XYZ file of C-alpha atoms in Angstrom:
728
model
C 99.916 0.383 -60.293
C 96.494 1.142 -62.016
C 94.168 -1.142 -59.150
C 96.186 1.320 -57.124
C 94.789 4.565 -58.648
C 91.358 3.244 -59.452
C 91.387 2.019 -55.555
C 92.318 5.692 -55.010
C 89.746 7.117 -56.878
C 86.949 4.472 -56.133
C 86.542 3.181 -59.453
C 86.794 -0.668 -58.315
C 84.373 0.142 -55.370
C 81.950 0.973 -58.052
C 82.786 -1.821 -60.667
C 81.954 -4.345 -57.775
C 78.511 -2.524 -57.420
C 77.480 -3.654 -61.256
C 79.908 -6.250 -61.028
C 77.634 -9.427 -62.801
C 77.390 -13.525 -62.732
C 76.199 -16.042 -64.295
C 73.161 -17.930 -62.140
C 73.138 -21.660 -62.393
C 69.196 -21.069 -62.558
C 68.660 -18.156 -64.487
C 72.211 -16.866 -66.057
C 73.449 -13.595 -66.023
C 72.604 -11.675 -62.898
C 73.559 -8.352 -60.532
C 76.935 -10.437 -58.939
C 75.697 -9.194 -55.335
C 72.604 -10.571 -55.809
C 72.862 -14.162 -56.647
C 72.059 -16.768 -53.896
C 72.598 -20.094 -52.495
C 69.114 -20.932 -53.597
C 65.887 -19.914 -55.084
C 62.237 -20.347 -52.868
C 59.251 -20.012 -54.544
C 56.856 -17.942 -52.984
C 53.636 -15.542 -53.158
C 53.440 -12.489 -52.866
C 52.523 -9.981 -49.807
C 51.056 -7.606 -50.409
C 48.040 -6.785 -52.558
C 45.396 -9.486 -53.127
C 46.568 -10.129 -57.048
C 48.569 -12.653 -55.885
C 51.512 -12.456 -57.988
C 53.960 -16.060 -57.742
C 57.559 -14.846 -57.138
C 60.364 -16.443 -56.010
C 63.139 -15.207 -52.977
C 66.668 -15.731 -53.555
C 67.925 -16.819 -50.214
C 72.032 -16.135 -48.644
C 73.447 -16.427 -45.070
C 69.883 -16.115 -43.971
C 68.879 -13.309 -46.504
C 66.573 -12.728 -48.926
C 68.916 -10.816 -51.257
C 66.524 -10.744 -54.653
C 63.204 -11.291 -55.891
C 62.439 -12.000 -58.495
C 59.084 -12.652 -60.595
C 57.862 -16.108 -61.160
C 57.322 -17.136 -65.248
C 55.411 -20.103 -64.349
C 52.819 -18.528 -62.338
C 49.494 -17.821 -63.908
C 48.755 -14.678 -62.397
C 51.972 -12.455 -63.199
C 53.758 -14.790 -65.759
C 56.976 -13.166 -64.071
C 56.168 -9.176 -63.895
C 56.289 -7.630 -60.585
C 55.049 -4.059 -59.287
C 56.904 -1.798 -57.628
C 56.804 -3.600 -53.821
C 56.930 -6.998 -55.207
C 60.858 -5.772 -56.592
C 61.749 -4.690 -53.231
C 59.605 -6.523 -50.997
C 63.299 -8.250 -49.398
C 64.281 -4.937 -48.337
C 61.822 -4.487 -45.168
C 62.935 -7.675 -43.982
C 66.395 -6.031 -42.824
C 64.511 -2.570 -41.862
C 65.960 -0.875 -38.655
C 62.571 -0.309 -37.593
C 62.373 -4.753 -37.414
C 60.373 -5.643 -34.002
C 63.212 -8.051 -32.346
C 62.303 -8.644 -28.844
C 58.890 -8.675 -26.496
C 58.850 -5.356 -25.342
C 56.087 -4.048 -22.060
C 55.656 -0.122 -21.259
C 57.150 0.407 -17.872
C 56.013 3.127 -15.096
C 57.564 5.711 -16.807
C 55.874 4.973 -20.523
C 58.890 3.672 -22.112
C 59.220 0.142 -23.366
C 61.942 -2.594 -21.955
C 62.378 -6.004 -23.139
C 60.689 -8.638 -21.573
C 60.791 -12.425 -22.016
C 58.912 -14.293 -23.932
C 57.604 -16.165 -21.125
C 57.132 -12.802 -19.160
C 54.924 -10.758 -22.350
C 52.609 -14.136 -22.338
C 52.157 -14.312 -18.763
C 51.727 -10.293 -18.047
C 48.726 -10.810 -21.838
C 47.339 -13.836 -19.855
C 46.942 -12.335 -16.511
C 45.349 -9.200 -17.272
C 42.844 -10.666 -19.227
C 42.223 -12.660 -17.102
C 41.889 -10.247 -14.176
C 39.625 -7.813 -16.607
C 37.484 -10.601 -17.885
C 36.747 -12.050 -14.010
C 35.860 -8.437 -13.508
C 33.931 -7.194 -16.808
C 33.144 -10.246 -18.437
C 35.026 -12.393 -21.047
C 33.250 -9.691 -23.760
C 36.039 -6.850 -22.246
C 38.798 -8.365 -24.727
C 38.531 -7.578 -28.235
C 41.029 -8.190 -31.082
C 41.856 -6.666 -33.888
C 43.400 -8.542 -37.013
C 44.354 -7.925 -41.059
C 44.291 -9.677 -44.057
C 48.270 -10.575 -43.858
C 48.173 -13.323 -41.493
C 48.464 -16.657 -43.433
C 45.333 -18.704 -44.075
C 46.202 -20.904 -40.969
C 47.259 -18.423 -39.062
C 43.776 -17.144 -39.164
C 41.927 -20.215 -38.754
C 44.414 -20.963 -35.513
C 43.703 -17.440 -34.013
C 40.358 -17.567 -34.236
C 39.969 -20.401 -32.950
C 41.752 -18.778 -29.823
C 40.114 -15.843 -30.319
C 36.382 -17.424 -30.094
C 37.094 -20.778 -28.478
C 40.223 -20.023 -25.669
C 39.886 -16.227 -24.880
C 35.946 -17.016 -25.230
C 34.856 -13.960 -26.590
C 33.607 -12.802 -30.344
C 34.120 -9.668 -30.032
C 37.482 -9.784 -33.202
C 37.642 -8.310 -36.543
C 40.046 -7.662 -38.706
C 41.090 -4.601 -40.695
C 39.417 -6.229 -43.688
C 36.198 -4.267 -42.849
C 37.840 -0.552 -43.512
C 38.218 -2.430 -47.131
C 36.305 -5.472 -48.281
C 33.610 -5.787 -46.227
C 31.270 -4.119 -48.236
C 31.930 -6.391 -50.857
C 31.509 -9.274 -48.641
C 27.890 -8.294 -47.412
C 26.754 -7.323 -50.471
C 27.623 -10.744 -52.347
C 25.815 -12.482 -48.973
C 22.865 -10.764 -49.903
C 22.489 -11.532 -53.676
C 24.095 -14.971 -53.311
C 23.464 -16.128 -49.893
C 27.456 -16.186 -49.517
C 30.757 -14.613 -50.356
C 32.943 -16.095 -52.301
C 34.115 -13.840 -56.090
C 32.593 -15.788 -58.370
C 35.394 -14.598 -61.523
C 38.820 -14.942 -62.145
C 41.486 -13.636 -64.067
C 40.684 -15.005 -66.785
C 37.780 -13.442 -67.149
C 39.605 -9.964 -67.914
C 41.195 -11.638 -70.911
C 38.180 -13.557 -72.450
C 35.430 -10.773 -72.213
C 33.494 -8.759 -74.606
C 32.695 -5.614 -72.549
C 35.109 -4.689 -68.468
C 32.973 -2.414 -66.743
C 35.337 -1.286 -63.853
C 33.458 0.884 -61.304
C 35.756 2.685 -58.723
C 38.796 0.345 -59.519
C 41.984 2.190 -60.809
C 43.749 -1.553 -61.569
C 46.124 -0.050 -64.653
C 47.861 2.091 -61.368
C 46.992 0.400 -58.347
C 47.236 -3.444 -59.316
C 49.655 -3.148 -62.800
C 50.078 -6.902 -62.872
C 46.223 -7.232 -63.016
C 45.866 -4.591 -65.992
C 48.401 -7.124 -67.619
C 45.425 -9.271 -67.799
C 43.055 -6.644 -69.514
C 45.683 -5.718 -71.731
C 45.999 -9.198 -73.511
C 41.848 -8.619 -74.590
C 42.434 -7.772 -77.965
C 38.629 -7.229 -78.366
C 37.749 -5.590 -75.376
C 35.033 -2.972 -74.810
C 36.605 -0.853 -71.357
C 34.120 1.115 -69.485
C 35.408 2.976 -66.080
C 33.057 4.812 -63.878
C 35.082 6.967 -61.757
C 34.572 10.764 -60.314
C 38.904 11.048 -61.037
C 39.900 10.193 -64.187
C 42.340 8.163 -63.420
C 44.897 5.967 -65.814
C 42.497 3.533 -66.137
C 39.919 5.793 -67.364
C 42.397 6.887 -69.825
C 42.721 3.640 -71.037
C 38.995 3.129 -71.660
C 36.941 3.144 -74.809
C 33.982 4.808 -72.649
C 34.330 6.687 -69.537
C 31.748 8.100 -67.247
C 33.066 10.666 -64.813
C 30.712 10.062 -62.394
C 29.133 12.357 -59.375
C 30.154 11.149 -56.328
C 28.408 8.285 -54.726
C 25.696 8.565 -58.271
C 26.894 5.160 -59.084
C 23.391 4.024 -57.577
C 21.804 5.991 -59.700
C 23.570 4.700 -62.850
C 22.753 1.079 -61.852
C 19.679 1.992 -61.201
C 19.270 3.135 -64.537
C 21.359 1.020 -66.628
C 18.274 -2.222 -64.726
C 15.718 0.292 -65.810
C 17.329 0.190 -69.505
C 17.671 -3.741 -69.715
C 14.172 -4.333 -68.777
C 12.612 -1.682 -70.809
C 14.461 -2.292 -73.974
C 13.666 -6.564 -72.956
C 17.092 -7.681 -72.631
C 16.472 -9.160 -69.461
C 17.890 -12.874 -69.712
C 14.431 -14.210 -69.040
C 14.810 -17.858 -69.030
C 18.000 -17.081 -65.962
C 15.975 -14.793 -64.716
C 12.661 -17.547 -64.071
C 14.763 -20.406 -63.079
C 17.287 -18.639 -60.897
C 16.271 -15.862 -59.710
C 14.025 -14.020 -57.438
C 12.177 -11.085 -56.409
C 12.338 -9.131 -60.591
C 8.810 -7.580 -60.234
C 9.525 -5.577 -57.436
C 13.192 -4.636 -59.285
C 11.261 -4.090 -61.861
C 9.135 -1.471 -60.287
C 11.957 0.310 -58.846
C 13.389 0.688 -61.535
C 10.708 2.440 -63.764
C 11.490 6.529 -62.890
C 15.224 5.911 -63.569
C 15.128 6.670 -67.250
C 17.931 8.753 -68.872
C 17.251 11.412 -68.668
C 16.373 10.612 -64.464
C 19.707 9.189 -64.646
C 21.362 11.752 -65.804
C 20.528 14.915 -63.597
C 21.175 12.782 -60.733
C 25.094 11.372 -61.548
C 25.737 14.693 -64.124
C 26.588 12.355 -67.119
C 25.152 13.495 -70.950
C 22.349 11.217 -72.292
C 25.034 9.878 -74.876
C 27.166 8.198 -71.675
C 24.421 6.322 -70.531
C 23.120 4.738 -73.753
C 26.481 3.796 -74.798
C 27.049 2.713 -71.578
C 23.877 0.423 -71.768
C 24.274 -0.928 -75.454
C 28.213 -2.323 -75.063
C 26.616 -4.127 -72.237
C 24.145 -5.555 -73.804
C 25.578 -6.564 -77.162
C 28.555 -7.808 -75.784
C 28.106 -11.661 -75.037
C 30.026 -11.505 -71.606
C 30.249 -8.417 -69.315
C 32.551 -8.603 -66.400
C 31.640 -6.202 -63.934
C 34.767 -5.167 -61.174
C 35.239 -2.618 -58.241
C 37.271 -1.958 -55.878
C 37.189 1.102 -53.038
C 35.538 2.623 -55.071
C 32.193 1.552 -54.448
C 33.092 -0.517 -50.669
C 33.725 3.148 -49.486
C 30.754 3.959 -48.944
C 28.107 4.508 -46.411
C 26.123 2.731 -48.886
C 28.926 -0.524 -50.255
C 27.030 -3.253 -49.842
C 24.203 -2.407 -51.554
C 25.844 -1.363 -54.205
C 27.797 -4.092 -54.835
C 23.876 -6.493 -54.498
C 23.068 -3.806 -57.334
C 25.940 -4.228 -58.942
C 25.022 -8.560 -58.782
C 21.694 -7.432 -59.793
C 22.686 -6.486 -62.879
C 24.323 -9.415 -63.635
C 21.955 -11.390 -62.648
C 18.749 -9.888 -65.403
C 21.466 -9.706 -68.064
C 22.622 -13.734 -67.366
C 26.604 -12.779 -66.816
C 27.874 -15.082 -64.371
C 28.927 -18.739 -63.992
C 30.866 -18.257 -67.235
C 34.344 -17.501 -68.083
C 34.754 -13.305 -68.989
C 30.573 -12.820 -66.838
C 30.644 -12.455 -63.964
C 30.583 -9.088 -60.865
C 34.026 -9.311 -59.628
C 34.989 -7.710 -56.377
C 39.280 -6.856 -56.168
C 40.716 -7.460 -52.961
C 42.790 -5.370 -51.177
C 45.340 -7.252 -48.991
C 47.533 -10.235 -49.781
C 44.807 -12.594 -47.983
C 41.600 -10.822 -47.276
C 40.163 -13.509 -49.067
C 41.852 -16.362 -46.228
C 40.688 -14.108 -43.528
C 36.428 -13.993 -45.171
C 36.863 -18.023 -45.647
C 38.877 -19.138 -42.329
C 39.493 -16.500 -39.525
C 35.926 -17.412 -37.556
C 35.420 -12.870 -37.437
C 32.237 -12.409 -39.385
C 31.456 -15.873 -39.712
C 31.587 -19.646 -38.743
C 35.144 -21.075 -40.856
C 34.020 -22.225 -44.386
C 31.385 -19.939 -44.247
C 29.124 -21.194 -42.025
C 27.094 -19.069 -40.289
C 27.077 -18.376 -36.443
C 23.253 -18.140 -36.406
C 22.817 -21.324 -37.480
C 22.711 -24.496 -34.773
C 23.482 -26.791 -37.632
C 26.435 -25.043 -38.158
C 27.823 -24.527 -35.201
C 26.727 -28.665 -34.116
C 28.768 -29.756 -37.274
C 32.360 -27.476 -35.901
C 31.588 -28.303 -32.402
C 31.330 -32.126 -33.401
C 34.732 -32.210 -35.240
C 36.675 -30.106 -33.208
C 34.710 -32.736 -30.067
C 33.851 -29.642 -27.853
C 30.752 -28.601 -25.993
C 28.449 -26.671 -28.521
C 27.414 -25.069 -25.949
C 30.728 -22.623 -25.686
C 30.020 -22.098 -30.082
C 29.734 -18.201 -30.506
C 25.836 -18.042 -31.202
C 26.177 -14.879 -32.944
C 28.943 -11.785 -34.211
C 30.416 -9.331 -31.850
C 31.334 -6.217 -32.321
C 32.833 -5.048 -35.770
C 35.577 -3.005 -36.264
C 33.971 0.361 -35.801
C 31.722 -1.392 -32.948
C 34.478 -2.016 -31.210
C 35.995 1.519 -31.040
C 32.948 2.609 -30.041
C 32.553 -0.287 -27.720
C 35.968 1.294 -25.662
C 34.610 4.762 -26.262
C 31.375 3.353 -24.250
C 33.317 1.601 -21.110
C 32.368 -1.825 -22.652
C 35.715 -2.973 -23.992
C 38.952 -2.579 -21.850
C 41.417 -4.291 -23.298
C 42.695 -4.949 -27.385
C 44.738 -6.880 -28.936
C 46.010 -4.899 -32.156
C 47.469 -7.588 -35.028
C 49.618 -6.574 -37.944
C 47.346 -3.270 -38.650
C 48.267 0.114 -37.341
C 44.617 2.269 -36.761
C 46.332 4.842 -35.752
C 46.874 6.024 -39.249
C 44.644 3.990 -40.557
C 41.149 4.890 -38.886
C 39.122 7.826 -39.465
C 38.433 11.039 -37.748
C 41.753 10.056 -35.503
C 40.889 12.195 -32.337
C 37.801 10.033 -31.349
C 40.231 6.965 -32.410
C 43.239 8.268 -29.826
C 40.140 8.857 -27.378
C 38.937 5.406 -27.523
C 43.034 3.920 -26.468
C 43.590 6.091 -24.356
C 40.840 5.032 -22.245
C 42.200 0.590 -22.425
C 43.138 -0.966 -19.253
C 45.042 -2.864 -21.669
C 46.766 -2.162 -25.115
C 48.648 -5.025 -26.754
C 50.248 -4.347 -30.375
C 51.738 -7.765 -31.863
C 53.946 -6.645 -35.941
C 56.730 -7.238 -37.611
C 58.074 -3.333 -37.030
C 57.725 -1.353 -34.038
C 57.862 1.959 -33.464
C 54.566 2.072 -35.204
C 52.063 4.781 -34.485
C 49.637 2.512 -32.560
C 52.983 0.683 -31.288
C 54.297 3.444 -29.332
C 50.991 3.335 -27.435
C 50.902 0.152 -26.469
C 51.496 -1.573 -23.386
C 52.915 -4.530 -24.733
C 54.798 -5.427 -27.688
C 54.862 -9.017 -29.374
C 57.116 -9.115 -32.183
C 56.347 -11.368 -35.500
C 57.588 -12.485 -38.333
C 56.354 -11.436 -41.318
C 56.503 -12.222 -45.653
C 59.062 -14.669 -45.961
C 59.906 -15.901 -42.816
C 56.847 -17.922 -42.386
C 55.295 -21.181 -43.679
C 51.727 -21.223 -45.006
C 49.450 -20.229 -47.981
C 47.697 -17.007 -49.117
C 43.630 -17.035 -51.006
C 44.290 -13.774 -53.649
C 41.219 -12.356 -55.394
C 40.156 -14.906 -57.636
C 39.755 -17.391 -54.751
C 43.968 -18.766 -56.062
C 45.033 -20.261 -53.666
C 48.979 -20.233 -53.209
C 52.559 -21.264 -50.803
C 53.278 -19.039 -49.250
C 57.239 -20.286 -48.240
C 58.858 -19.425 -45.401
C 62.747 -18.686 -46.963
C 64.535 -17.456 -44.089
C 64.467 -16.914 -40.275
C 62.590 -14.462 -38.460
C 65.239 -11.873 -36.507
C 66.054 -11.669 -32.984
C 63.268 -13.138 -30.667
C 60.412 -12.590 -33.236
C 58.262 -15.540 -34.020
C 55.448 -16.179 -36.300
C 52.368 -15.328 -35.660
C 51.186 -19.353 -35.496
C 53.671 -20.185 -33.103
C 52.629 -16.864 -30.559
C 49.081 -18.249 -30.910
C 50.448 -21.767 -30.428
C 52.061 -20.407 -27.076
C 48.912 -18.457 -25.599
C 47.067 -21.590 -26.152
C 49.491 -23.480 -24.084
C 49.049 -20.274 -21.041
C 45.539 -20.569 -21.721
C 45.682 -24.236 -20.563
C 44.004 -24.978 -23.941
C 46.339 -26.324 -26.533
C 44.790 -29.942 -26.907
C 41.236 -28.660 -26.864
C 41.907 -26.160 -28.944
C 44.767 -27.867 -31.546
C 45.121 -31.368 -30.434
C 48.468 -32.674 -32.365
C 49.109 -28.995 -34.097
C 52.973 -28.894 -34.751
C 53.086 -26.732 -37.750
C 50.452 -25.030 -40.047
C 49.893 -28.497 -42.021
C 47.911 -29.527 -39.225
C 45.894 -26.450 -39.578
C 45.803 -26.622 -43.488
C 44.912 -30.253 -42.949
C 41.918 -29.350 -40.421
C 40.755 -26.439 -42.331
C 40.273 -29.251 -46.025
C 38.905 -31.209 -43.618
C 35.721 -28.687 -42.405
C 35.574 -27.091 -46.012
C 34.748 -30.663 -48.027
C 31.194 -29.950 -49.464
C 31.079 -26.034 -48.849
C 31.559 -23.293 -51.272
C 34.922 -22.784 -50.418
C 35.923 -26.280 -50.484
C 39.986 -26.693 -49.934
C 39.501 -29.956 -49.440
C 41.454 -31.326 -53.102
C 44.195 -29.113 -52.424
C 47.672 -30.284 -52.295
C 50.693 -29.070 -51.445
C 51.920 -29.582 -55.201
C 48.744 -27.344 -55.823
C 49.574 -25.254 -53.878
C 53.059 -25.108 -54.784
C 52.941 -24.826 -58.299
C 50.769 -22.118 -59.246
C 48.454 -21.829 -57.209
C 44.271 -23.869 -57.662
C 40.823 -21.669 -56.877
C 38.709 -23.171 -55.084
C 36.168 -25.316 -54.874
C 38.878 -27.538 -55.335
C 37.529 -31.106 -55.167
C 36.444 -34.854 -57.085
C 33.991 -32.854 -59.646
C 37.411 -29.796 -59.652
C 40.068 -31.261 -58.889
C 42.509 -28.696 -60.851
C 39.761 -25.902 -59.084
C 37.314 -23.551 -60.473
C 37.556 -21.205 -62.315
C 33.724 -19.971 -62.207
C 31.090 -20.179 -59.227
C 27.573 -20.595 -59.878
C 27.662 -22.125 -63.218
C 25.155 -24.844 -62.423
C 22.921 -21.822 -61.242
C 22.506 -22.734 -58.298
C 22.979 -19.934 -55.405
C 23.785 -20.502 -51.160
C 20.250 -19.530 -50.551
C 17.075 -20.855 -48.688
C 15.219 -20.953 -52.712
C 18.849 -21.818 -54.311
C 18.236 -19.202 -56.436
C 19.902 -15.409 -55.939
C 17.940 -12.539 -54.893
C 17.322 -9.377 -57.153
C 18.310 -6.872 -54.947
C 17.970 -2.585 -55.805
C 18.529 0.672 -53.039
C 17.699 4.426 -53.657
C 20.587 6.484 -53.870
C 20.796 8.887 -50.414
C 23.049 12.043 -50.218
C 26.385 12.144 -49.220
C 27.495 11.420 -45.313
C 29.076 14.819 -44.985
C 27.587 17.852 -47.327
C 29.805 21.197 -48.101
C 29.188 24.577 -47.332
C 30.511 27.462 -47.766
C 33.043 26.751 -44.782
C 34.411 23.962 -46.303
C 33.739 23.866 -50.351
C 35.400 20.849 -51.634
C 34.763 16.815 -51.788
C 38.154 14.957 -50.359
C 38.600 11.935 -52.472
C 41.525 8.938 -50.370
C 43.036 6.571 -52.270
C 46.107 4.737 -53.103
C 49.318 4.741 -55.148
C 51.541 1.627 -56.600
C 54.402 2.802 -54.949
C 53.214 1.832 -50.618
C 51.426 -0.071 -49.381
C 48.821 0.816 -46.577
C 50.246 2.912 -43.537
C 54.151 2.543 -44.609
C 54.620 0.342 -42.157
C 56.687 -1.832 -45.052
C 57.451 0.318 -47.640
C 58.527 3.507 -45.657
C 62.021 2.124 -44.870
C 62.742 0.566 -48.547
C 64.451 3.459 -50.595
C 63.355 2.197 -54.497
C 59.681 2.899 -53.427
C 60.680 6.299 -51.178
C 62.043 7.403 -54.385
C 59.559 6.876 -56.368
C 57.200 8.169 -54.385
C 59.102 10.514 -51.606
C 55.978 12.415 -50.161
C 52.341 12.544 -49.686
C 50.670 15.290 -52.070
C 47.349 16.457 -52.647
C 45.823 16.366 -56.532
C 43.835 19.895 -57.378
C 41.894 21.083 -60.399
C 43.376 24.044 -62.845
C 40.139 25.896 -61.796
C 40.891 25.528 -57.890
C 43.867 26.564 -57.792
C 43.860 29.904 -59.647
C 40.341 29.984 -57.614
C 42.657 29.580 -54.129
C 46.119 31.773 -55.738
C 47.851 28.141 -55.616
C 50.609 27.297 -57.718
C 52.105 23.975 -59.161
C 54.258 22.561 -56.778
C 53.456 24.670 -53.872
C 52.563 23.714 -50.230
C 48.676 23.630 -48.695
C 47.128 23.352 -45.412
C 43.412 20.373 -46.640
C 40.963 21.600 -43.462
C 38.008 19.698 -42.566
C 35.729 20.715 -39.231
C 37.852 17.314 -37.099
C 40.828 18.505 -37.979
C 43.787 19.594 -40.064
C 47.136 19.185 -42.187
C 49.377 21.294 -43.428
C 52.701 21.443 -45.713
C 50.996 19.237 -48.303
C 52.973 19.079 -51.767
C 50.884 20.723 -54.569
C 50.023 18.770 -57.867
C 47.681 20.631 -60.210
C 45.950 18.012 -62.793
C 42.875 18.185 -65.215
C 41.843 14.632 -63.666
C 40.341 16.090 -60.591
C 37.526 18.081 -60.913
C 37.330 21.486 -60.026
C 34.751 20.691 -56.691
C 37.464 17.830 -55.702
C 40.781 17.157 -54.514
C 42.755 13.613 -53.837
C 45.308 12.808 -51.735
C 46.229 9.342 -50.885
C 46.181 7.339 -47.553
C 49.575 5.744 -47.177
C 51.421 8.773 -45.011
C 51.452 8.569 -41.614
C 53.381 11.826 -41.601
C 49.799 13.640 -43.534
C 47.975 11.519 -41.721
C 44.589 12.180 -44.207
C 42.254 10.455 -41.396
C 42.925 13.023 -38.897
C 40.234 14.797 -41.560
C 37.613 11.470 -42.743
C 34.131 11.713 -41.496
C 33.083 9.057 -39.355
C 30.435 8.007 -41.232
C 30.544 3.447 -42.141
C 27.917 1.676 -44.346
C 25.249 0.198 -41.520
C 25.587 -3.251 -42.279
C 28.951 -3.951 -43.111
C 30.848 -1.355 -40.874
C 33.002 -0.286 -43.617
C 34.452 3.516 -43.370
C 32.935 5.889 -45.707
C 36.207 7.039 -46.535
C 35.878 9.217 -49.853
C 33.824 12.000 -49.701
C 34.480 14.239 -46.808
C 33.381 18.292 -46.685
C 37.675 19.912 -46.696
C 38.863 23.538 -47.614
C 42.314 24.452 -49.034
C 44.423 27.340 -48.151
C 48.400 27.632 -48.805
C 50.450 26.554 -47.080
C 52.706 29.484 -44.902
C 55.023 27.930 -41.927
C 55.837 29.132 -38.896
C 58.231 32.245 -38.884
């Protein structure tokens, strides 16, 4: 009777929903989340690189938990990580190849049909227009082994060097900045440095909000002097001892001013500068005019705050400089990175735990792309222009050196320009969504309309980019394939396969291998390869003796918390800090002390567009929400886009909390945006997250790019705000 009554009232369903049991490995757990087995792996979202354990039952990942033994996160996960298994069963998974028919509709096609169509169309276009008419846009989210495999396929198989990744949209300025200063890419620091530094100087980095697991390392630092430089008073800024509410893009003036003070007050590490750097005299001359009063006028910061920042840096034994998109997303991002490096060098803050200039990378494997993808450089940080580098690889691969590319092809923005100019006829897009993420969407859509062939390879369909593709290749994603990721601190960790991909989807590695067969070049490119283990073994060999030395990395080291490269005979357990010997990757072996002047913003405000739009992320979502858009937990936490507006701006425009508004720039408008009124934003600025395709911020952003790195200036464009009046 009681059981029947419970069923009638639905109480038995609720009891089952909240029932628990004992998992033999971890103890008490929700009954529905107890798996048949637990599989160790690494998170596939951001660059922090958290260790996690996936619970598998009936070829499904039914739960995830943080790996307490992993040094990066010690059991903690952010909201995305806690729900990372949910996109795997999302209704928008791509499960079969699709081809666009004569009516513009996508219909299923076999894998052989898809491969035949793609390779035939590319061959026809290359025969007519030359090999370079084919271009590829990749991602920062493949396995490192897949990046290496893809690079060989594109550069040596298809024979085009017009190949780049969406990492250009977030990290390319850090890469160029490091190369300019040190002769090579590679973040010198480590997360351990965040725990041990006496002073941490964060520039344009809101890690407390957006990288909360990384913030835990800062939180462990009990003697911390934290400085945060950001136009927006973020959560990280609120936790700082010193907050610098700087004018947009005046960080160059601040850095020049700090260099001026270090030199003027004799805090230069003279022995280090003399023995390990070059260019000091020119730097000192350049810095002369950057007096505190001059810098105050440029930056909007009081002289007292500038002096306080200077004193914190020079009175600390170890200062850790770190930045993210606030520095990189700029037309001067590369030179700003080099300027941060210069400040670190002249104060001797490099080569020790807690003393480093360190970029915090964006995607889970942006570092793996930088190391081995064969896009912006040859594998293992070799140079296209260096004949010996090309010859070494050609000899190792047993190929004709004449087919090796001698220069980098078009970067991401240049690929879009070249499509518009009619130079590129075909594009292969892999695990990225430019129809949301690239600036000035009208111009981008015009470019894509000119293509003779657009192939999209993704784990999800439809996406805004996939909807206009001629061919869809369904790919596996996190949890469904085997390999490695490298995080922001150069830690190489395992990404284990826990389940099979759905439907007919294949791993990216398998797709690349299959295409090499259709090109008739598999044995040339991948002799004897059967798995990503073969790619990794080759990567270990070609990186031996290089800065990013993988030669000592074994499966066991990857699986047990990962290991930081270089890992070799000298550093069998990995290396915490680069350049501890003061020897750099330049011709002279010395780092270059570089400097620059600040330039005006690429787009000025006007009477029609009085506000500066700042864009950024929120911890609940990822990129264009291809993965997170169907996760109930994340959508409840952050259900829609919003714009942050200062109370004075709101009052001036007659706007109240929770109103709906329109944002308008010279390139377009977005309507029906929720307002959040907050003092954390300057009266002349507004802030909006970039994740929401439905309110695509890149309808407004200005197509200005760093001339050295190609990275877009997402952070500043001129807009106005208006109350939104929905059509009646």
